[in-house]
Coordinates of N, CA and C in Angstrom, one line a residue:
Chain A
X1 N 108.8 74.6 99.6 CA 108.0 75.7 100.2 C 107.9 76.8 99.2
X2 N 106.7 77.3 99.0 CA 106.3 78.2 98.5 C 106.8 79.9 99.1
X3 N 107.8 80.5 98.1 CA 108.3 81.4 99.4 C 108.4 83.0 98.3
X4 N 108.0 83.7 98.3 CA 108.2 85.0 98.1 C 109.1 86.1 98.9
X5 N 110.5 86.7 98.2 CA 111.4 87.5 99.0 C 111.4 88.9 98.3
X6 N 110.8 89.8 98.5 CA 111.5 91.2 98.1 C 112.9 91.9 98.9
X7 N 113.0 92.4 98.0 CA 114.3 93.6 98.7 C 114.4 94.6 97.5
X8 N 114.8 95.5 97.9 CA 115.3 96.8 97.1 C 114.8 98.3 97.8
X9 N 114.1 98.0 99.0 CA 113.7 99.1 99.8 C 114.9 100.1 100.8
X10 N 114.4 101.5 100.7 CA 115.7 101.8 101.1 C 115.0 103.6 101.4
X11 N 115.9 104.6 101.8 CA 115.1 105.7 102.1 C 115.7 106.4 100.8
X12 N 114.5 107.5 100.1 CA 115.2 108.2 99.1 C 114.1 109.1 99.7
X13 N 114.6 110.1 98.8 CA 114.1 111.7 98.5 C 112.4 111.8 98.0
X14 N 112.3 112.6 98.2 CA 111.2 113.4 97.0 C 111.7 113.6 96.2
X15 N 110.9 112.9 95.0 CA 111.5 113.2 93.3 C 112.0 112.2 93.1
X16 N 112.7 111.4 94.0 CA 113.6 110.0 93.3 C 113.0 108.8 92.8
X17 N 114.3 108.1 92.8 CA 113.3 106.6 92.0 C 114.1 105.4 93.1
X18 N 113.3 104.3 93.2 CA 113.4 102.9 93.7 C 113.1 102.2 92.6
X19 N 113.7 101.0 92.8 CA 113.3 99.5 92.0 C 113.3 98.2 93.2
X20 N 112.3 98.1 93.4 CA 112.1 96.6 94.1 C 111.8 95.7 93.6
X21 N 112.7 94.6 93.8 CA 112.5 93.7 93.3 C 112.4 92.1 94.5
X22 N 111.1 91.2 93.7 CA 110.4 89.8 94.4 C 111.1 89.0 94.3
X23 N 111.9 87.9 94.1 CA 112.0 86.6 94.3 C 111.3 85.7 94.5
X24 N 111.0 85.2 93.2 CA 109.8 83.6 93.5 C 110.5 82.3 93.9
X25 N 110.5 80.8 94.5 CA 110.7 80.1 94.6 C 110.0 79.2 95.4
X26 N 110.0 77.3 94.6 CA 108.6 76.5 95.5 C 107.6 76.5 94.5
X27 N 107.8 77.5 93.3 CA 106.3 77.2 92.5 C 106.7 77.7 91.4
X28 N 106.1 77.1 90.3 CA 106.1 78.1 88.6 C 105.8 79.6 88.6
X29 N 106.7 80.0 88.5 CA 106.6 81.7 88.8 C 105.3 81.9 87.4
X30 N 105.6 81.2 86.2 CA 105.9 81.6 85.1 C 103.8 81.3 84.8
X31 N 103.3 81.2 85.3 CA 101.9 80.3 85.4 C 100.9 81.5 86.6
X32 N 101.6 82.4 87.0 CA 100.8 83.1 87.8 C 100.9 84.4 87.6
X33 N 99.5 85.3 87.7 CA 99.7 86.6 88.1 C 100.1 87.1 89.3
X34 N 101.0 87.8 89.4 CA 101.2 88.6 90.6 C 100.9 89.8 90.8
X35 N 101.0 90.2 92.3 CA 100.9 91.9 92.6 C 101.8 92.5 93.4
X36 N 101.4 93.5 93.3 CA 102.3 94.3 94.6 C 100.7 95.3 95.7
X37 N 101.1 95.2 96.6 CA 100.1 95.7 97.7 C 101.0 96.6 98.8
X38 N 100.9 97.7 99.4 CA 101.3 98.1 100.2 C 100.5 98.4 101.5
X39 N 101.3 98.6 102.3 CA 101.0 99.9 104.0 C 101.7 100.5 104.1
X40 N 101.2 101.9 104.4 CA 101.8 103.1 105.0 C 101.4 102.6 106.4
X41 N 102.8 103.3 106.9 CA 102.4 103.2 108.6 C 101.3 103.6 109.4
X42 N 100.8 102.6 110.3 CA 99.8 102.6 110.9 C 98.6 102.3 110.0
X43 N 98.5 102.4 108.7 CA 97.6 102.4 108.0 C 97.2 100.7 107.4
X44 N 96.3 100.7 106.8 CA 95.5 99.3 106.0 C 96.3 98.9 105.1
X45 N 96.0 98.0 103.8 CA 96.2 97.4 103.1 C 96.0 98.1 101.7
X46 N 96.8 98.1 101.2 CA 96.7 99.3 99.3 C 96.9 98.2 98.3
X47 N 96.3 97.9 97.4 CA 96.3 97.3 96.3 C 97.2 98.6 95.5
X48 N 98.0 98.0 94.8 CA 98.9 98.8 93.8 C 99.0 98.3 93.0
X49 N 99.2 97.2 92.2 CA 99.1 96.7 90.5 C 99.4 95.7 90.7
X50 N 98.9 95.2 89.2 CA 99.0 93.6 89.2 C 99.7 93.2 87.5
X51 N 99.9 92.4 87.5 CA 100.6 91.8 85.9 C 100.4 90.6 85.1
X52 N 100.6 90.3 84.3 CA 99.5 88.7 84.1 C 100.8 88.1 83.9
X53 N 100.2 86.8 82.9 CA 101.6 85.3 83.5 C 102.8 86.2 82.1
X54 N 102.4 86.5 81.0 CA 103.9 87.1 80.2 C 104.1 88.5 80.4
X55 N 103.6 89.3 81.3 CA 103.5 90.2 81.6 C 103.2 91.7 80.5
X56 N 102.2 91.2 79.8 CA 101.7 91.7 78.3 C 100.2 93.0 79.2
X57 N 100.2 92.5 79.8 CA 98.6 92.8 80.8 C 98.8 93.5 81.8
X58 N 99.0 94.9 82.2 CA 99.4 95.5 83.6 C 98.2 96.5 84.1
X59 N 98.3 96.4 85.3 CA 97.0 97.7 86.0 C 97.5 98.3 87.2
X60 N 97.5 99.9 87.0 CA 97.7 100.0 88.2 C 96.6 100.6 89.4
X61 N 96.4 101.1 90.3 CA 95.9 101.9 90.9 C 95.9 103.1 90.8
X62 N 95.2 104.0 90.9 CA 95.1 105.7 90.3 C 96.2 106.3 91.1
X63 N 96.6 105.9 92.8 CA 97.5 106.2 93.3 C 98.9 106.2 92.6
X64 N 99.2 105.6 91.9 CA 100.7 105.0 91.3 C 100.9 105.3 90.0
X65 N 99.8 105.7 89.0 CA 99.7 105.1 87.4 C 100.2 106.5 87.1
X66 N 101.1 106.1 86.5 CA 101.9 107.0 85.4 C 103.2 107.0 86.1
X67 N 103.4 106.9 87.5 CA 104.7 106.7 88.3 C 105.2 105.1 88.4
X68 N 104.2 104.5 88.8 CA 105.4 103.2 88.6 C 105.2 102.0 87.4
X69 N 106.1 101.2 87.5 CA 106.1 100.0 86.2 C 106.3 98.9 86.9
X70 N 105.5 98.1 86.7 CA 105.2 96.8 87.2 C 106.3 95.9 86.2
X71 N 106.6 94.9 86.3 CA 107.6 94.0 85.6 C 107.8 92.7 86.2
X72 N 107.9 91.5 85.2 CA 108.5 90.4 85.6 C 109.5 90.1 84.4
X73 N 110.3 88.6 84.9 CA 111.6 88.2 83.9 C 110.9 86.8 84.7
X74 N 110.3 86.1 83.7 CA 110.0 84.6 83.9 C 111.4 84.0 84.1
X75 N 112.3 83.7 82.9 CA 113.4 82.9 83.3 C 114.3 83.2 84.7
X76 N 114.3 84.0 85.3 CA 114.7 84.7 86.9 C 113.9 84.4 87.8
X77 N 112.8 84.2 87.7 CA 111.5 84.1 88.4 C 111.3 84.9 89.4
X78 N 111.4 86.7 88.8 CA 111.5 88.2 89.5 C 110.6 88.7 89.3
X79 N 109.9 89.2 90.2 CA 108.8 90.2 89.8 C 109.3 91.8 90.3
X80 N 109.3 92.8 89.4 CA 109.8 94.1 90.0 C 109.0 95.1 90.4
X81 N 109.3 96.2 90.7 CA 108.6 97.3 90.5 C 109.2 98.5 90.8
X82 N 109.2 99.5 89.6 CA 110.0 100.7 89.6 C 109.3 101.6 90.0
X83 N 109.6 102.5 90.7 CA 109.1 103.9 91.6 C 109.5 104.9 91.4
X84 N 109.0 106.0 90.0 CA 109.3 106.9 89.9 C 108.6 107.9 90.6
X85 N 109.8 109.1 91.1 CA 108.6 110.6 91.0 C 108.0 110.2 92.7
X86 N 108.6 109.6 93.4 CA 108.2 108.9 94.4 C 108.1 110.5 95.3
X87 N 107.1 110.2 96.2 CA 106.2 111.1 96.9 C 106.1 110.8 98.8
X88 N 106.6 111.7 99.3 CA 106.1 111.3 101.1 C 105.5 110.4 101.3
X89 N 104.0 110.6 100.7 CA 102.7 109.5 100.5 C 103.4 107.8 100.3
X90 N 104.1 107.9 99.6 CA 104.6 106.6 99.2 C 105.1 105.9 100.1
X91 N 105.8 106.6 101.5 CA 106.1 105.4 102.4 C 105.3 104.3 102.7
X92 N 106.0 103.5 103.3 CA 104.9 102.1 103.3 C 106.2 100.6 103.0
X93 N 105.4 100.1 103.8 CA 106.0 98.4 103.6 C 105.4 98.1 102.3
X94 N 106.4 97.4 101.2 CA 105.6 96.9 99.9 C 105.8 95.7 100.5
X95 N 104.3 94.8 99.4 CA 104.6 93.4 99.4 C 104.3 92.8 98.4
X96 N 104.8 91.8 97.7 CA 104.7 91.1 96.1 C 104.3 89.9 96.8
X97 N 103.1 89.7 96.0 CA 102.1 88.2 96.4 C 101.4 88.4 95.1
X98 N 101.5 87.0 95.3 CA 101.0 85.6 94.1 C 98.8 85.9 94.0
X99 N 98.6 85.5 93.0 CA 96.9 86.0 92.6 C 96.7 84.3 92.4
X100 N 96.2 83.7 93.6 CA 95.5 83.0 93.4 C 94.0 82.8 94.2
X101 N 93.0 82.8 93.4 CA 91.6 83.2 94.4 C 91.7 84.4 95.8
X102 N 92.4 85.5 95.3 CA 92.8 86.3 96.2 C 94.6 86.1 96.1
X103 N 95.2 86.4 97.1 CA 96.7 86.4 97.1 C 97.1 85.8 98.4
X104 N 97.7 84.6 98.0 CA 98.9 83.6 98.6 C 99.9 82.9 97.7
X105 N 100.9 82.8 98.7 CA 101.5 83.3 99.9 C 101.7 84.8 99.4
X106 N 102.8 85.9 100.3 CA 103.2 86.7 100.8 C 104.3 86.6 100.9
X107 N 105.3 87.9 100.7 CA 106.5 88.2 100.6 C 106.8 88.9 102.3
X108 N 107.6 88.9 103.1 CA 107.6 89.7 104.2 C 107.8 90.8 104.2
X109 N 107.8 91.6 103.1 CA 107.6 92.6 102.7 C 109.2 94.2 102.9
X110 N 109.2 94.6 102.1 CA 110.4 95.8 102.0 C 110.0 97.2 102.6
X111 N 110.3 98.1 103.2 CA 110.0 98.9 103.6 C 111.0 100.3 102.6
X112 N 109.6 101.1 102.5 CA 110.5 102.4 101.4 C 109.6 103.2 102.3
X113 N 110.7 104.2 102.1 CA 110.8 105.7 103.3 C 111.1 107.1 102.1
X114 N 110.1 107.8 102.0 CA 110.6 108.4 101.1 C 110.3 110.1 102.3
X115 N 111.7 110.7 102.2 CA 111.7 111.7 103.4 C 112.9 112.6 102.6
X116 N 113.0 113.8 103.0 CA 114.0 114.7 102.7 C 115.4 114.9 104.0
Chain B
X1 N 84.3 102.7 91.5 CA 85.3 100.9 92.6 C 84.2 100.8 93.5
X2 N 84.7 99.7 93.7 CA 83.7 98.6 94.9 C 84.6 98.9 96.2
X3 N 84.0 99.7 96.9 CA 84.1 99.5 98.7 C 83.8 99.0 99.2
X4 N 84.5 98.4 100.3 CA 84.5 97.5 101.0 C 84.2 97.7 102.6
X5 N 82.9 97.6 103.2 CA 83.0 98.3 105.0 C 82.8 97.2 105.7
X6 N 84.2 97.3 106.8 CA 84.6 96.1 107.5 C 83.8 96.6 109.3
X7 N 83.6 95.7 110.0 CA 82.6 96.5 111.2 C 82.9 94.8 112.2
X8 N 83.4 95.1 113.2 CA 83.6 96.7 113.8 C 84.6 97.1 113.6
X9 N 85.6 98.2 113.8 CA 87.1 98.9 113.5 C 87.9 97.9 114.5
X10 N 87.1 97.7 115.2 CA 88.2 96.7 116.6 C 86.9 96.1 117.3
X11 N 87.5 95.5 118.3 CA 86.7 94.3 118.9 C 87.6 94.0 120.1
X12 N 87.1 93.8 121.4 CA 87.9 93.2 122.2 C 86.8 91.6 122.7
X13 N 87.6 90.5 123.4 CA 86.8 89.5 123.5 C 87.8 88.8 124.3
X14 N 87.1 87.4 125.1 CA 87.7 86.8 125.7 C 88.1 85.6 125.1
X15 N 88.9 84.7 125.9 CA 89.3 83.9 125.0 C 88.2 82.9 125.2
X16 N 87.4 82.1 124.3 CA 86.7 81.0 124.0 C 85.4 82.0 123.8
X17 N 85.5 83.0 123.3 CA 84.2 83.9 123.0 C 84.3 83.2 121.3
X18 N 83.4 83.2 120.9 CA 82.5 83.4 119.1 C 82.6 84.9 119.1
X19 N 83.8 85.4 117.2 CA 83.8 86.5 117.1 C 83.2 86.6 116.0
X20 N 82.6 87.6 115.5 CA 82.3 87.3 114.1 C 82.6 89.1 113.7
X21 N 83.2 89.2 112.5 CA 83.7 90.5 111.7 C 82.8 90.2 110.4
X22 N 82.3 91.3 110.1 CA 81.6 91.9 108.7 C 82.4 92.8 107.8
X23 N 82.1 92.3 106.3 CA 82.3 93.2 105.3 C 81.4 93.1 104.2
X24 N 81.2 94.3 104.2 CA 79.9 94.4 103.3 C 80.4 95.7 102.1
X25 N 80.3 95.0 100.8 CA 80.9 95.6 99.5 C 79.4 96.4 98.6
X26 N 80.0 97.4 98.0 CA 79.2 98.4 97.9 C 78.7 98.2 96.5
X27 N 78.6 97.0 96.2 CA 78.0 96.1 94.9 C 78.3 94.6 95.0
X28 N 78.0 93.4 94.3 CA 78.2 92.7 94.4 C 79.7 92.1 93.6
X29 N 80.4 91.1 94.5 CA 81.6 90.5 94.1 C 81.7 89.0 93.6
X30 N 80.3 88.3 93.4 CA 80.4 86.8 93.7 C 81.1 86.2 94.4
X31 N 81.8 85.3 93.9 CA 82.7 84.5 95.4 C 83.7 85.1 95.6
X32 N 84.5 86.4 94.7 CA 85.8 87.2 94.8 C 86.2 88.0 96.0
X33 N 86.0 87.1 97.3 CA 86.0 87.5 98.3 C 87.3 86.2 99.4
X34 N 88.1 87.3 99.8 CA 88.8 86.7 100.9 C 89.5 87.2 102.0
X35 N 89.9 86.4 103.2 CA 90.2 86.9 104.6 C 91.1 86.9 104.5
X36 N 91.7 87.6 105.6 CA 93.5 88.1 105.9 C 93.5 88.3 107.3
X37 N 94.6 87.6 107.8 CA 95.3 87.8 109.0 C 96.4 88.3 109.2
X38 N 96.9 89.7 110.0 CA 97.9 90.0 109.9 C 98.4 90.0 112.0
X39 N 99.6 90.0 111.8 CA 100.1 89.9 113.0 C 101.0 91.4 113.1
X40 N 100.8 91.7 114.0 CA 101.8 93.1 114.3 C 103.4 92.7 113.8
X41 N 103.8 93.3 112.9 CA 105.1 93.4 112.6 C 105.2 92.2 111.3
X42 N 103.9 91.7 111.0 CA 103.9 90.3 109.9 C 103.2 90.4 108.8
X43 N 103.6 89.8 107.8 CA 102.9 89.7 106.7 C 101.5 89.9 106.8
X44 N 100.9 89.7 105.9 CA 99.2 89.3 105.7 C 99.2 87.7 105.8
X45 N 98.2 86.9 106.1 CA 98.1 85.8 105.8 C 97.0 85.3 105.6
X46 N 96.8 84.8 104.4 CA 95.1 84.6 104.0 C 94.6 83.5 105.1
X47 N 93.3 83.2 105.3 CA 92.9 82.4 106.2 C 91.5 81.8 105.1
X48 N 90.9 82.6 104.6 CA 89.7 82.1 103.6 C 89.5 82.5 102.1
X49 N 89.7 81.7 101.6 CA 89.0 82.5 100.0 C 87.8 82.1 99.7
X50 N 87.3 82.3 98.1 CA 85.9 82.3 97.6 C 85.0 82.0 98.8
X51 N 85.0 82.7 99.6 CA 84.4 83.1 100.7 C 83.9 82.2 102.0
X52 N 84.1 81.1 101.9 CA 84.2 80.1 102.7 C 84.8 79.0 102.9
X53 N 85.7 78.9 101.9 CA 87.0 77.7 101.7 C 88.0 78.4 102.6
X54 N 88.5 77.3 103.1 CA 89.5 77.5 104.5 C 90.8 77.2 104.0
X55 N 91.9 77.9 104.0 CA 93.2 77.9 103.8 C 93.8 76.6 104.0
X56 N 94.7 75.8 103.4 CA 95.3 75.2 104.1 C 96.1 75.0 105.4
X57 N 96.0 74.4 106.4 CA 97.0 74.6 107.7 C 96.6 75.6 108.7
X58 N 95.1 76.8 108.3 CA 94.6 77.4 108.9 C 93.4 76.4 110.2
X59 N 93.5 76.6 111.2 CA 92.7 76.1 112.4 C 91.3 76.1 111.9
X60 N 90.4 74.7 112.2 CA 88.7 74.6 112.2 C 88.5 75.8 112.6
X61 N 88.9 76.4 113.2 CA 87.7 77.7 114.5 C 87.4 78.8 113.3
X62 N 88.2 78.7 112.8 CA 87.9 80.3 111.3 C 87.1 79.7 110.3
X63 N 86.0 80.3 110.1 CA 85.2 79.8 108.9 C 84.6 81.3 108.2
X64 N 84.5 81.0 106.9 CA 83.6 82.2 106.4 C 82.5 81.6 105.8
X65 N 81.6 83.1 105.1 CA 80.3 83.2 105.2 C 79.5 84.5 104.5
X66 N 78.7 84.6 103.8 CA 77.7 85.3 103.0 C 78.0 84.9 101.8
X67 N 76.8 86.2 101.4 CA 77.0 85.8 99.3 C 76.6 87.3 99.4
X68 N 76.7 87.8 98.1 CA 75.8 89.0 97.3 C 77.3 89.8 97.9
X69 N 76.6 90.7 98.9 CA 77.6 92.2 99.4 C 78.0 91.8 101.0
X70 N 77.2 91.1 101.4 CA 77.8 90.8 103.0 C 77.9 89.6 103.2
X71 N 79.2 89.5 103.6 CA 80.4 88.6 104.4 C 80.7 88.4 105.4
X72 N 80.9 87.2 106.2 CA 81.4 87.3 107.6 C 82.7 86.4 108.1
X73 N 83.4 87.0 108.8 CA 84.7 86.0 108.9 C 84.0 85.6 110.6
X74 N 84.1 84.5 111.2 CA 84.0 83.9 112.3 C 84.6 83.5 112.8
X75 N 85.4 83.4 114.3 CA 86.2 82.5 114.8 C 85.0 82.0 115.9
X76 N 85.2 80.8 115.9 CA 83.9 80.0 117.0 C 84.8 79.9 118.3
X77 N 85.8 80.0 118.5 CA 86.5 80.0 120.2 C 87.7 80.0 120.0
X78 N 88.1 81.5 120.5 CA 88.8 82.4 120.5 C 90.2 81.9 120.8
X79 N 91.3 82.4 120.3 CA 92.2 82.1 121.1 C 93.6 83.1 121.2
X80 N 94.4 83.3 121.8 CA 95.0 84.5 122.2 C 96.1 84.2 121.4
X81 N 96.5 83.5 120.3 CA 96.9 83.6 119.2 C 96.3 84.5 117.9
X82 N 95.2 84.9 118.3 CA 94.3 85.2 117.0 C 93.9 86.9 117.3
X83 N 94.8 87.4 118.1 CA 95.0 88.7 118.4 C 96.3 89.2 117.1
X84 N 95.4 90.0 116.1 CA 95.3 89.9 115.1 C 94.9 91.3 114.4
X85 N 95.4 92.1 113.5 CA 94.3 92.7 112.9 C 93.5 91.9 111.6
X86 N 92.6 91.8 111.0 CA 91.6 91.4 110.0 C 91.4 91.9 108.9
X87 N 91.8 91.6 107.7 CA 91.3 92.3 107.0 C 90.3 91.3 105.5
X88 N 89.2 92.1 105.0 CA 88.7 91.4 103.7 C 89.2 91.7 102.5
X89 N 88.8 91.5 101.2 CA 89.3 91.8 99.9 C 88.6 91.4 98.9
X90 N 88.2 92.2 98.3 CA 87.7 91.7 96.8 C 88.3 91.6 95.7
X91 N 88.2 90.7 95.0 CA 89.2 90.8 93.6 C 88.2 90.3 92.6
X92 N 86.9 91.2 92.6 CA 85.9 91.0 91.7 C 86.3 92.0 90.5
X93 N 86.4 93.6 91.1 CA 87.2 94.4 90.0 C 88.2 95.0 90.3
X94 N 89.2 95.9 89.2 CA 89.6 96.6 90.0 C 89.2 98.3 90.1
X95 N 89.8 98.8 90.9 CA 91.2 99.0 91.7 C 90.5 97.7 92.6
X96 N 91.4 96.4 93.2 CA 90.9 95.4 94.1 C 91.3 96.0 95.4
X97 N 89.9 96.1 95.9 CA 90.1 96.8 97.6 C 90.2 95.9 98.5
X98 N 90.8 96.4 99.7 CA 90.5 95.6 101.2 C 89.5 96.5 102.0
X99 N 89.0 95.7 102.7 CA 88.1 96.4 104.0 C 89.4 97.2 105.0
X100 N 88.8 98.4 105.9 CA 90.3 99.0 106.7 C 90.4 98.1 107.5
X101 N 90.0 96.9 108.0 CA 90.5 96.0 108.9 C 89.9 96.1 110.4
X102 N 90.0 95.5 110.9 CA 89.4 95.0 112.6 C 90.2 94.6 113.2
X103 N 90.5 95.2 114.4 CA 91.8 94.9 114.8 C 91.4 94.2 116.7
X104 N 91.8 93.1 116.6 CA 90.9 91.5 117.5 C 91.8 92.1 119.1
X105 N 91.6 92.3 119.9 CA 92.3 92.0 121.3 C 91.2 91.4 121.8
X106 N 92.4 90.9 123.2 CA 91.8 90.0 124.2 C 91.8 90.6 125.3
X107 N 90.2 90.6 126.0 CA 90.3 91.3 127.1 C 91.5 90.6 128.2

């Protein structure tokens, strides 16, 4: 089974940093682009950045760019992402999903709380 | 960026009604178009890509539809599993957007 797991979600400050990190397993990590996409509560769907298969190629969203770093480790089969300088705004369930003709499957996603 | 406007914001319907949800992108995406199903408290879960190919394991009743800027996701008879919010997505450029979604009850 094709299965995506994040974790590293947790509540921090204004000003701090997070690192979440995916877990791939069920498929060649190593052969796909991935992303990360979030929600804020109550809210839609955020595209946040994406990475290509050696992860040479990164993009983020104007929301995020200059604060976070997208990252994979093929031999781990980990996709990361670090959260600097993290902002109120930032709360939100993240999710790390696979780029194929759009994104499947889905991670059940990590929830970051960024509150004082 | 390419915007994405999903219509209607919500929808209520009976069960074995024909629904149909629109998203119409604010340039053209070619086939870089796909559906999402999310369940309260649940992931996303795709249901269609390149705009009319149907997911694996997803139900006949969901089909998509358009070309150019407008799109349509359809369910042909309803069912009280599919109380749902909706969402579309383009991944023609980036920043890659979603429509804000349509959110399905059953009367």
């Amino acid at each position: 089974e094709e299965q995506l797991v994040e974790s590293g979600g947790g509540l921090v400050q204004p000003g701090g940093s997070l690192r979440l990190s995916c877990a791939a397993s069920g498929f060649t990590f190593a052969k796909f682009w991935m992303y990360w996409v979030r929600q804020g509560p109550g809210k839609g769907l955020e595209w946040i950045s994406q990475i290509n298969i050696d992860g040479s190629d990164t993009t983020y969203a104007e929301s995020v760019k200059g604060r976070f770093t997208i990252s994979r480790d093929n031999a781990e089969n980990t996709l990361y992402l670090q959260m600097n300088s993290l902002r109120v705004e930032d709360t939100a369930v993240y999710y790390c999903t696979r780029g194929t003709m759009g994104f499947d499957p889905w991670g059940q996603g990590t929830l970051v709380t960024v509150s004082s | 960026d390419i915007q994405m406007t999903q219509s209607p914001s919500s929808l209520s319907a009976s069960v074995g009604d024909r629904v149909t949800i629109t998203c119409r992108a604010s340039q053209g995406v070619t086939n870089d178009l796909s559906w999402y199903q999310q369940k309260p408290g649940r992931a996303p879960k795709r249901l269609i890509y390149a705009i009319s190919s149907l997911q694996s394991g997803v139900p006949s009743r969901f089909s998509g539809s358009g070309s150019g800027t407008e799109f349509t996701l359809t369910i042909t008879s309803l069912q009280r599993e599919d109380i749902a919010t909706y969402y579309c997505l383009q991944h023609h450029n980036y920043p890659l957007t979603f429509g804000q979604g349509t959110r399905l009850e059953i009367k």
